[in-house]
PDB file of C-alpha atoms in Angstrom:
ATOM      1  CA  UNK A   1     126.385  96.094 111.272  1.00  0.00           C
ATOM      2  CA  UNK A   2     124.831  96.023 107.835  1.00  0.00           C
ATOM      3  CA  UNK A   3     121.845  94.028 106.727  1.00  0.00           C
ATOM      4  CA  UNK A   4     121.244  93.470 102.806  1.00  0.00           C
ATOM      5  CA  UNK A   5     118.135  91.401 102.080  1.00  0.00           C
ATOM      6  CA  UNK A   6     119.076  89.424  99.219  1.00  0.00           C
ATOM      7  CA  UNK A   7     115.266  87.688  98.925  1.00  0.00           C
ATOM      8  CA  UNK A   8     111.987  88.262 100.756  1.00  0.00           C
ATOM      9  CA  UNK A   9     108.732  88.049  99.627  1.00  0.00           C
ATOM     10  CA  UNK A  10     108.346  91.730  98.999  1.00  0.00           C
ATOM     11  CA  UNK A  11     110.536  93.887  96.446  1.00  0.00           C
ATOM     12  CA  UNK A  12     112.220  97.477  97.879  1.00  0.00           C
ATOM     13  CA  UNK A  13     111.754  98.551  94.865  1.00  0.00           C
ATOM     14  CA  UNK A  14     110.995  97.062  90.728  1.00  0.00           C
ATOM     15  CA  UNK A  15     114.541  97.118  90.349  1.00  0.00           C
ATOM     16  CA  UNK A  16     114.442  93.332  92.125  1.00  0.00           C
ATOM     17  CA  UNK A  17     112.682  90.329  91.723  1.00  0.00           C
ATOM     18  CA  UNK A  18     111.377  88.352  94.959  1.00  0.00           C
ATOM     19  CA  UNK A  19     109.611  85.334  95.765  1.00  0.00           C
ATOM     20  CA  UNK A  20     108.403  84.021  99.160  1.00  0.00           C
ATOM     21  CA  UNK A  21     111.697  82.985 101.344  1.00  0.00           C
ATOM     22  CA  UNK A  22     114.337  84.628 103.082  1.00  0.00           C
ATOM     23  CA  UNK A  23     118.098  85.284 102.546  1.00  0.00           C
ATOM     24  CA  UNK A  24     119.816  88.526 104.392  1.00  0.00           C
ATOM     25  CA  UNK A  25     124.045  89.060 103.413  1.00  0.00           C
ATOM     26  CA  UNK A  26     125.081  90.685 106.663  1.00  0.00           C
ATOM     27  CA  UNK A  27     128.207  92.593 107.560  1.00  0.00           C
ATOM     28  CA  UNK A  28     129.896  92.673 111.068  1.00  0.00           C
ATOM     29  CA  UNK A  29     133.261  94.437 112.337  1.00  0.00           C
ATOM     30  CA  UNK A  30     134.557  90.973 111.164  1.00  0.00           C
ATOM     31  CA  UNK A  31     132.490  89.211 109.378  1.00  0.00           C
ATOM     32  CA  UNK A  32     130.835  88.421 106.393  1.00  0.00           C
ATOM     33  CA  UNK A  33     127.666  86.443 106.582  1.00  0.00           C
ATOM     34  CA  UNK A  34     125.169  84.929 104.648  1.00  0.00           C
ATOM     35  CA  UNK A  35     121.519  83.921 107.269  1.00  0.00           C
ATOM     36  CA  UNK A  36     119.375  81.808 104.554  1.00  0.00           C
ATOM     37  CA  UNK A  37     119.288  81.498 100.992  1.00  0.00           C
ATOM     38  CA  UNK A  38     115.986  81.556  99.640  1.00  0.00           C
ATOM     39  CA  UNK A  39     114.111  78.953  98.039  1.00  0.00           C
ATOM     40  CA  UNK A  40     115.882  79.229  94.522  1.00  0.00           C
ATOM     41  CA  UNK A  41     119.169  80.569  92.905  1.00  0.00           C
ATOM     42  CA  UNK A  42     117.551  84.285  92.987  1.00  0.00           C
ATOM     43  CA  UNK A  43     119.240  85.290  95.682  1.00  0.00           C
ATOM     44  CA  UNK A  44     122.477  85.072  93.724  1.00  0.00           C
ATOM     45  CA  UNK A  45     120.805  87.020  90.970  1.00  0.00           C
ATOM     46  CA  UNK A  46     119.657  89.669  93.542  1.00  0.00           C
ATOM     47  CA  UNK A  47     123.207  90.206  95.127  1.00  0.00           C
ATOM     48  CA  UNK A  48     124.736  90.597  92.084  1.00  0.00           C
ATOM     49  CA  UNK A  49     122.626  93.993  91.637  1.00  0.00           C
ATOM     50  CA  UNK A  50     122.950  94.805  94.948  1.00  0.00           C
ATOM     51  CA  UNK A  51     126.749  94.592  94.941  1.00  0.00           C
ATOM     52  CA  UNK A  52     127.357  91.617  97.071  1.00  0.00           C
ATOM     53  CA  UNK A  53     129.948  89.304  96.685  1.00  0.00           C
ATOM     54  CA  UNK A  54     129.286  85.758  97.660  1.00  0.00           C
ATOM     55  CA  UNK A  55     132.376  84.443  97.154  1.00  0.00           C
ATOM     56  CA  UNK A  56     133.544  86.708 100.268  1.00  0.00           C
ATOM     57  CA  UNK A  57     131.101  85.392 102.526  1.00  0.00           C
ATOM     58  CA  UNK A  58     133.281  83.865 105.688  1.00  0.00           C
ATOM     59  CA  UNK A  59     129.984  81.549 106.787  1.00  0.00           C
ATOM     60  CA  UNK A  60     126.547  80.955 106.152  1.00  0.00           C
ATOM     61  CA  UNK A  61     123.972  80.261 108.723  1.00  0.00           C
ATOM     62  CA  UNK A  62     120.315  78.195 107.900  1.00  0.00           C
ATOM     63  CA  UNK A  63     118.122  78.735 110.563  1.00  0.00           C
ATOM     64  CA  UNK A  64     115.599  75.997 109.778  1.00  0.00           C
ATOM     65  CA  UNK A  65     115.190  72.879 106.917  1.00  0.00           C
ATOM     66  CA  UNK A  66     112.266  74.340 105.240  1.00  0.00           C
ATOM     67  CA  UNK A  67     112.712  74.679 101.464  1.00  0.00           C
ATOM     68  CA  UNK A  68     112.232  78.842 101.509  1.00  0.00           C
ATOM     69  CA  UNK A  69     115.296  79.237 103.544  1.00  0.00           C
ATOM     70  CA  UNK A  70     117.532  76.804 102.128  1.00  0.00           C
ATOM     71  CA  UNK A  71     116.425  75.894  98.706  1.00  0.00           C
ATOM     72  CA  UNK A  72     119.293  77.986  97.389  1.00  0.00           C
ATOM     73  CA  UNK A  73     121.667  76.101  99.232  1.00  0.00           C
ATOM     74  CA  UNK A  74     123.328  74.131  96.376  1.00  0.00           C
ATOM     75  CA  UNK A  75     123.586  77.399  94.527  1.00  0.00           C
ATOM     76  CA  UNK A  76     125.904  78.757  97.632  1.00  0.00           C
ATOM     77  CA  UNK A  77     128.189  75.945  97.653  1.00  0.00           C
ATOM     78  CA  UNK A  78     128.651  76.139  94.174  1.00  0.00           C
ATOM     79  CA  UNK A  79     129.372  80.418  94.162  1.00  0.00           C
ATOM     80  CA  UNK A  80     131.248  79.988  97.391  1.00  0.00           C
ATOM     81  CA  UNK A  81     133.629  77.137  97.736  1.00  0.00           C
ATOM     82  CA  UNK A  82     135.296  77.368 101.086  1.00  0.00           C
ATOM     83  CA  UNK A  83     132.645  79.199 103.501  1.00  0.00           C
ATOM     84  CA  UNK A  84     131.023  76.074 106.336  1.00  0.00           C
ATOM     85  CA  UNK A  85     127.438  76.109 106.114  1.00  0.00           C
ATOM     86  CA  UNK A  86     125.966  75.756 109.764  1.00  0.00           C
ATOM     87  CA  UNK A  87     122.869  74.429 110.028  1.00  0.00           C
ATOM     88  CA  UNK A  88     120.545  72.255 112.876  1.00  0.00           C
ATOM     89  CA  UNK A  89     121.737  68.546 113.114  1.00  0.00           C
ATOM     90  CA  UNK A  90     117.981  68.178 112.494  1.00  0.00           C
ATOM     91  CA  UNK A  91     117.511  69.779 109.821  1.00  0.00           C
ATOM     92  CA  UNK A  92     118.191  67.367 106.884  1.00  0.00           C
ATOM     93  CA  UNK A  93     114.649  65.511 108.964  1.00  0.00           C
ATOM     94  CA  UNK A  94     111.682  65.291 106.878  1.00  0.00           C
ATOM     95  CA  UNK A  95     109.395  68.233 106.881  1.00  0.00           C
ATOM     96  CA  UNK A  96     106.006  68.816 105.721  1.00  0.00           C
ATOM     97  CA  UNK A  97     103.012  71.034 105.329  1.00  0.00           C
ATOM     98  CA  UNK A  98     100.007  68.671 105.349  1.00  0.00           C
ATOM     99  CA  UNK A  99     101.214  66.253 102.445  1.00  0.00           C
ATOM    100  CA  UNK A 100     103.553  68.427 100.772  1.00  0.00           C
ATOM    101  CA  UNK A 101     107.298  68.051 100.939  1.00  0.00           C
ATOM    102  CA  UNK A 102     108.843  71.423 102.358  1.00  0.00           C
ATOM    103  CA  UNK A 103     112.323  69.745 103.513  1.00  0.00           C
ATOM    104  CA  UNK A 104     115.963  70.220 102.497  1.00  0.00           C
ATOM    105  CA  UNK A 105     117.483  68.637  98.766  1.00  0.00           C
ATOM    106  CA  UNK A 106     118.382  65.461 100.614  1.00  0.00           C
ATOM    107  CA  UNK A 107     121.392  64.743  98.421  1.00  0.00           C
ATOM    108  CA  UNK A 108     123.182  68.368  99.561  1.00  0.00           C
ATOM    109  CA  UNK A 109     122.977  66.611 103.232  1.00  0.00           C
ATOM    110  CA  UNK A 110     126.490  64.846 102.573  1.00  0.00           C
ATOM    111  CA  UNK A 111     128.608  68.014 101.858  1.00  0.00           C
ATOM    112  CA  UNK A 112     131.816  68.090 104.160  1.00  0.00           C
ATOM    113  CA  UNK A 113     130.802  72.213 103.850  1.00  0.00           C
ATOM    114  CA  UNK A 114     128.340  71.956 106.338  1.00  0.00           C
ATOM    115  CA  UNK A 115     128.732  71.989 109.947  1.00  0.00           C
ATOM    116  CA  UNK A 116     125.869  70.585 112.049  1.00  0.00           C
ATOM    117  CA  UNK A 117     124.848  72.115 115.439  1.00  0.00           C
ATOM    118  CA  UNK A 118     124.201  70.043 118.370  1.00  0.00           C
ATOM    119  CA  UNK A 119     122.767  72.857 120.774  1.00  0.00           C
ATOM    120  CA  UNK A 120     124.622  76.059 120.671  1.00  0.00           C
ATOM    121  CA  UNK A 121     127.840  77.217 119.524  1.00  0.00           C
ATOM    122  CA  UNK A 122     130.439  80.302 119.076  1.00  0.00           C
ATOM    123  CA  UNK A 123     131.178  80.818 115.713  1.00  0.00           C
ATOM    124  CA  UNK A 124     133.204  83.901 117.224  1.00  0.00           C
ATOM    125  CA  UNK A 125     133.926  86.110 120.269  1.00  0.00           C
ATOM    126  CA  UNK A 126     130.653  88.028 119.498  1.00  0.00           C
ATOM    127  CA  UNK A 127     128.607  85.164 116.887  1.00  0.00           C
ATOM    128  CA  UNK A 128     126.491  82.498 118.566  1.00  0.00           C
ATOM    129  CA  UNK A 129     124.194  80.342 117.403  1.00  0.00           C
ATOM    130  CA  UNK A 130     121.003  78.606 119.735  1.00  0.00           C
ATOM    131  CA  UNK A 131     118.356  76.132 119.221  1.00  0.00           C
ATOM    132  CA  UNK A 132     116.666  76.402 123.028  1.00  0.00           C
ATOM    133  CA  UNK A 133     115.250  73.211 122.354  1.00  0.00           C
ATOM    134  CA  UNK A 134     115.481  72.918 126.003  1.00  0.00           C
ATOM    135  CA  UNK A 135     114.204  76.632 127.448  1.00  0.00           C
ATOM    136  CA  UNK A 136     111.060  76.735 129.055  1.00  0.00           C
ATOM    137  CA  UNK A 137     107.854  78.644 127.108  1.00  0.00           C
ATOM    138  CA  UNK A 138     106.325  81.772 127.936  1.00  0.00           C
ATOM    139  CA  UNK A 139     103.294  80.158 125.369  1.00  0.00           C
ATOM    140  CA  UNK A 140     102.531  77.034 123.675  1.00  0.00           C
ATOM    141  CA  UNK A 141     103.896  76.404 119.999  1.00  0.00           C
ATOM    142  CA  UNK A 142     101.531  76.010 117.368  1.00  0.00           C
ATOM    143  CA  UNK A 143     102.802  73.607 114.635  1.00  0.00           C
ATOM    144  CA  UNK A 144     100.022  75.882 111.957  1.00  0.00           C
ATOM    145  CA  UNK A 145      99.662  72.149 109.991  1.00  0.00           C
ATOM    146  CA  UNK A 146     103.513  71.330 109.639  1.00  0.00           C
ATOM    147  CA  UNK A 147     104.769  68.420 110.736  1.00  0.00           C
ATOM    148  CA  UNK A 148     108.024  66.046 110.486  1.00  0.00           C
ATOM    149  CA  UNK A 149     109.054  62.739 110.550  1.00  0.00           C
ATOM    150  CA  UNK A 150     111.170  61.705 113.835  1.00  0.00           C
ATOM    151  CA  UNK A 151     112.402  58.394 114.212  1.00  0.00           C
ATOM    152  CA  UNK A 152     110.393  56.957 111.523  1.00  0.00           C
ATOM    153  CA  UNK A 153     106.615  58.698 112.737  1.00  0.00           C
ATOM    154  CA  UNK A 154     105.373  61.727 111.571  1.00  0.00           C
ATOM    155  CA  UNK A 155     104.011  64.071 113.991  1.00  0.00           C
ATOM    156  CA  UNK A 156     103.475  67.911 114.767  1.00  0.00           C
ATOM    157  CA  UNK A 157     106.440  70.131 114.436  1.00  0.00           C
ATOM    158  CA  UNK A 158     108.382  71.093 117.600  1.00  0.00           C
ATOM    159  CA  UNK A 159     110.471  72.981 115.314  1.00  0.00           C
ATOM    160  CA  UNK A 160     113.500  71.336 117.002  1.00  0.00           C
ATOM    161  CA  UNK A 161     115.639  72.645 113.540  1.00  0.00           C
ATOM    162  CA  UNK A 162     115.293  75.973 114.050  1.00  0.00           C
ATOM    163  CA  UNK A 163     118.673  78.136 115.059  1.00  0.00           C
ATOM    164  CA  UNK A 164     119.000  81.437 115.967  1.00  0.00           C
ATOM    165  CA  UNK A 165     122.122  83.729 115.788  1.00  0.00           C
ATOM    166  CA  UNK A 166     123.013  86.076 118.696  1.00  0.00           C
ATOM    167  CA  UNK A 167     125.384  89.108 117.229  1.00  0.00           C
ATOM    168  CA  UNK A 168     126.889  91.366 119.651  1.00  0.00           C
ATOM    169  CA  UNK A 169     128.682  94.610 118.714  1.00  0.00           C
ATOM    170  CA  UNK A 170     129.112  98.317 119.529  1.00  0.00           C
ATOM    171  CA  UNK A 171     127.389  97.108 122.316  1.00  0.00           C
ATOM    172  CA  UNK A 172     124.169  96.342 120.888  1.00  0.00           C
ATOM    173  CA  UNK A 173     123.182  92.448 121.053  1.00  0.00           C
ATOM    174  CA  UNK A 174     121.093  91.748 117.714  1.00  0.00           C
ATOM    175  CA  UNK A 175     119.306  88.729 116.784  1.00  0.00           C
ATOM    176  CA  UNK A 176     118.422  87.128 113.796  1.00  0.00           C
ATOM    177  CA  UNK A 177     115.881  84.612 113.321  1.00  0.00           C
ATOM    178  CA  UNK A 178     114.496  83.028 110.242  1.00  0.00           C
ATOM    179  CA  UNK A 179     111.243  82.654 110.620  1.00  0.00           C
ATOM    180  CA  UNK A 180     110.542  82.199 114.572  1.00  0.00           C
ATOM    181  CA  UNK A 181     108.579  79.027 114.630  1.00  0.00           C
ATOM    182  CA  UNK A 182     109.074  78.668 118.168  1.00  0.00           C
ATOM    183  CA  UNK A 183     106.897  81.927 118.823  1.00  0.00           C
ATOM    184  CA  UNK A 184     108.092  85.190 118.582  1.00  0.00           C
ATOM    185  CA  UNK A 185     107.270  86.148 122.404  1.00  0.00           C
ATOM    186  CA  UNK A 186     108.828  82.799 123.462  1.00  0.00           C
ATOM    187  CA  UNK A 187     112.467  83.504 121.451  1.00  0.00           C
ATOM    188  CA  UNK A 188     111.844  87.181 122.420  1.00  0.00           C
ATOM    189  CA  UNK A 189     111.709  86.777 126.464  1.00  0.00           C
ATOM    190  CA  UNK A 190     115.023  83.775 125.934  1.00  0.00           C
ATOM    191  CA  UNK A 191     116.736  86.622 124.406  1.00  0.00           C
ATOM    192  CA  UNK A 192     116.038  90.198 125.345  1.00  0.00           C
ATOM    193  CA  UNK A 193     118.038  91.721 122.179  1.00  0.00           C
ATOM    194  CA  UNK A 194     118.692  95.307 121.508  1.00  0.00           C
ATOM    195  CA  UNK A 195     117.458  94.458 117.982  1.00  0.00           C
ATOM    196  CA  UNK A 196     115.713  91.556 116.931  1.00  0.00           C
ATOM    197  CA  UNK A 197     115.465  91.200 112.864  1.00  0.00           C
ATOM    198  CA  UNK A 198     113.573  88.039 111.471  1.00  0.00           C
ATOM    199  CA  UNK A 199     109.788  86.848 110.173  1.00  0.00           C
ATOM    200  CA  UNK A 200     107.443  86.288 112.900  1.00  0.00           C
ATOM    201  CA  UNK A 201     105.832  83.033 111.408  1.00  0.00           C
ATOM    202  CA  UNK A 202     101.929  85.665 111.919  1.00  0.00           C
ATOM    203  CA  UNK A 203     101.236  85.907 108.657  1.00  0.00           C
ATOM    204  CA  UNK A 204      97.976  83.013 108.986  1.00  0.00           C
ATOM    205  CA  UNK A 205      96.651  85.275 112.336  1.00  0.00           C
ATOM    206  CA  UNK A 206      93.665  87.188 111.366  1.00  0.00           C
ATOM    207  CA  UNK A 207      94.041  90.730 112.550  1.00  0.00           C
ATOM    208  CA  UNK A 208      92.286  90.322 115.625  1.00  0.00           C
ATOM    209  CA  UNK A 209      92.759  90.553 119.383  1.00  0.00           C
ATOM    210  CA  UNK A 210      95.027  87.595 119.316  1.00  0.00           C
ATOM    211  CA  UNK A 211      97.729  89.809 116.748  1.00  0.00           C
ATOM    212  CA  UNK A 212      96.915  92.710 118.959  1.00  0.00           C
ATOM    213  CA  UNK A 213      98.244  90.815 122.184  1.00  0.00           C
ATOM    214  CA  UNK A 214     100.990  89.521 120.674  1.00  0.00           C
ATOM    215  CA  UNK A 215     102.022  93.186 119.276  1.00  0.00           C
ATOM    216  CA  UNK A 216     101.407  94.566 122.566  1.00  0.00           C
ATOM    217  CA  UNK A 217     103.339  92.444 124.286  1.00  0.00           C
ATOM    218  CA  UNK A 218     106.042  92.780 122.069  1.00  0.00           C
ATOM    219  CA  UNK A 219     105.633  96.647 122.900  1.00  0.00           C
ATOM    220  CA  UNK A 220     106.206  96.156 126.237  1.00  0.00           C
ATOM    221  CA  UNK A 221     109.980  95.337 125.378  1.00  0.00           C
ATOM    222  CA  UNK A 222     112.997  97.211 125.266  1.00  0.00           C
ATOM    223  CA  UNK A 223     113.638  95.487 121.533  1.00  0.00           C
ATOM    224  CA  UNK A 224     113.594  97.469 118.650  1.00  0.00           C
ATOM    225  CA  UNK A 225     112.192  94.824 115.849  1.00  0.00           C
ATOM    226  CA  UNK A 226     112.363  94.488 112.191  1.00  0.00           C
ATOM    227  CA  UNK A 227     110.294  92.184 110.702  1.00  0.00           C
ATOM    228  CA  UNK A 228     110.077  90.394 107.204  1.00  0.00           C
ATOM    229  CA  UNK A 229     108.327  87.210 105.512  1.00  0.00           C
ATOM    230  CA  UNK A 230     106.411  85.552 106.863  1.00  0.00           C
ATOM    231  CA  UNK A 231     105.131  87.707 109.031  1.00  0.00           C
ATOM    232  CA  UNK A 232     102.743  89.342 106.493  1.00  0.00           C
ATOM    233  CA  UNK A 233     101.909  92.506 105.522  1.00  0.00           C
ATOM    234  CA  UNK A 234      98.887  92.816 106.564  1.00  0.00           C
ATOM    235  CA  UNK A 235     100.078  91.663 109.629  1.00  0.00           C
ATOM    236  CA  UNK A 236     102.578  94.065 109.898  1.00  0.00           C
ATOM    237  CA  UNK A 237     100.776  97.144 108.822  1.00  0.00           C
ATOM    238  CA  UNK A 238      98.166  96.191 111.846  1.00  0.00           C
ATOM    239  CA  UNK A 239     100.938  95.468 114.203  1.00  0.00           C
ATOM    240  CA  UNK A 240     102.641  98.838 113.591  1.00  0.00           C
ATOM    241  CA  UNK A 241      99.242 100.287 115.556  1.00  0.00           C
ATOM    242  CA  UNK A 242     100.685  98.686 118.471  1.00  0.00           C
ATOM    243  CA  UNK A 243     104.384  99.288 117.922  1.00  0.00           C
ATOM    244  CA  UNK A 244     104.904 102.281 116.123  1.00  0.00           C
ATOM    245  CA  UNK A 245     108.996 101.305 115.801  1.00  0.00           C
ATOM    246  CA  UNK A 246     108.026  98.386 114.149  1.00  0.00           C
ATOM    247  CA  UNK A 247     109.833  98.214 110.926  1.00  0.00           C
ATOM    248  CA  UNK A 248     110.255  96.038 107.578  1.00  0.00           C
ATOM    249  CA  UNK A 249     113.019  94.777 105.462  1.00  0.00           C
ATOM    250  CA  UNK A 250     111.722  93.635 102.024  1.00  0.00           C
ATOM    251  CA  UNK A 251     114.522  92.314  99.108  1.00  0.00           C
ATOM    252  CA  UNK A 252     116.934  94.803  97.943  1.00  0.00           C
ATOM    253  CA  UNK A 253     116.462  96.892 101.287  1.00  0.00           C
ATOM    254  CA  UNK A 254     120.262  98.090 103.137  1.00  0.00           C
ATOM    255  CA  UNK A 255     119.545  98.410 107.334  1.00  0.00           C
ATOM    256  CA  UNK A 256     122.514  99.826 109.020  1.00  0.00           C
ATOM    257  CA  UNK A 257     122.344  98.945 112.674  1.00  0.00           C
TER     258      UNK A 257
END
């Protein structure tokens, strides 16, 4: 597997511009896939120099309705114009951080590209998608100030909209998650992966002995990780005390797995 990080909020190098969101173009034995699309058309802009066609991508996965991830979403469907979109079935809802509007373009919600997950599904024999709305948790969620509006109230975010994909190949089992809303140790013990590549939503944790239980914890796992976004830097840098494997994929970076 492959792994080009079209947008995070880091640049590889000065050769690419960033801006805080996600968008990775990965590469299976038989598949071409596009995980998130950034908060604006530069993700386009940044595959272009990177080599990537989007007009070859077979699917496109967003793992969550928050404007980083799929704010470049009407760019896709207009660059590609026959790859399904799958997404939440939640995650046209309205989202916020305090008052401010970090949902979906409602007006994309329509498209007959997208395909709307229920709970999980096979895109192939070795491509899943999960919400594990229903799995029990190891520890509690913290909604960090987000919220959404569910059946007409607003309340705390359960993050109910968030999707993660399962890839397994050459016998590794890799998983890719957006942002990890639903706690990193919580989506880490439901999975187990060989390789688990995502932000770990850490990047408002002072580096204290809360970020150094959470990295040792995540220690104690056979996973190796690679992190990005919103994890933070700082975050990471102090994390990497605890797991020295720990490693980062900022925009215009190539992983081979």
């Amino acid at each position: 597997m492959r792994i080009t990080c079209l947008n995070e909020n880091t640049p590889f190098s000065s050769d690419f511009s960033c801006e805080h969101g996600l968008s990775l173009y990965i590469e299976t034995e038989n598949s071409n896939i596009l995980f998130d699309m950034g908060q604006t058309p530069l993700f386009s802009e940044n595959a272009k120099k990177l080599g990537v066609d989007l007009t070859k991508v077979d699917f496109a996965v967003l793992s969550h309705g928050h404007y980083d991830h799929g704010g470049g979403l009407e760019t896709f469907l207009e660059i590609n114009t026959h790859a399904p979109v799958y997404l939440s079935e939640y995650a046209f809802e309205e989202h916020y951080n305090g008052e401010r509007y970090i949902g979906l373009d409602s007006s994309l919600a329509q498209s007959p590209r997208l395909r709307f997950v229920k709970d999980s599904i096979n895109l192939s024999d070795n491509i899943s998608l999960f919400h594990n709305n229903d799995k029990p948790l190891v520890r509690d969620i913290d909604s960090g100030g987000l919220s959404a509006v569910i059946d007409g109230r607003k309340s705390d975010e359960t993050f109910r909209h968030e999707l993660y994909m399962l890839v397994k190949e050459q016998g590794k089992s890799i998983l890719i998650s957006g942002c990890s809303h639903k706690g990193i140790i919580n989506i880490e013990s439901w999975f187990e992966p060989d390789v688990l590549v995502g932000g770990f939503h850490l990047s408002k944790y002072p580096l204290d002995d809360t970020l150094a239980d959470i990295a040792k914890t995540l220690s104690q796992h056979k996973t190796s990780f690679i992190t990005c976004h919103c994890t933070g830097t700082q975050q990471y840098e102090f994390m990497k005390k605890y797991i020295p494997s720990l490693d980062y994929i900022s925009c215009g970076r190539v992983i081979e797995l």
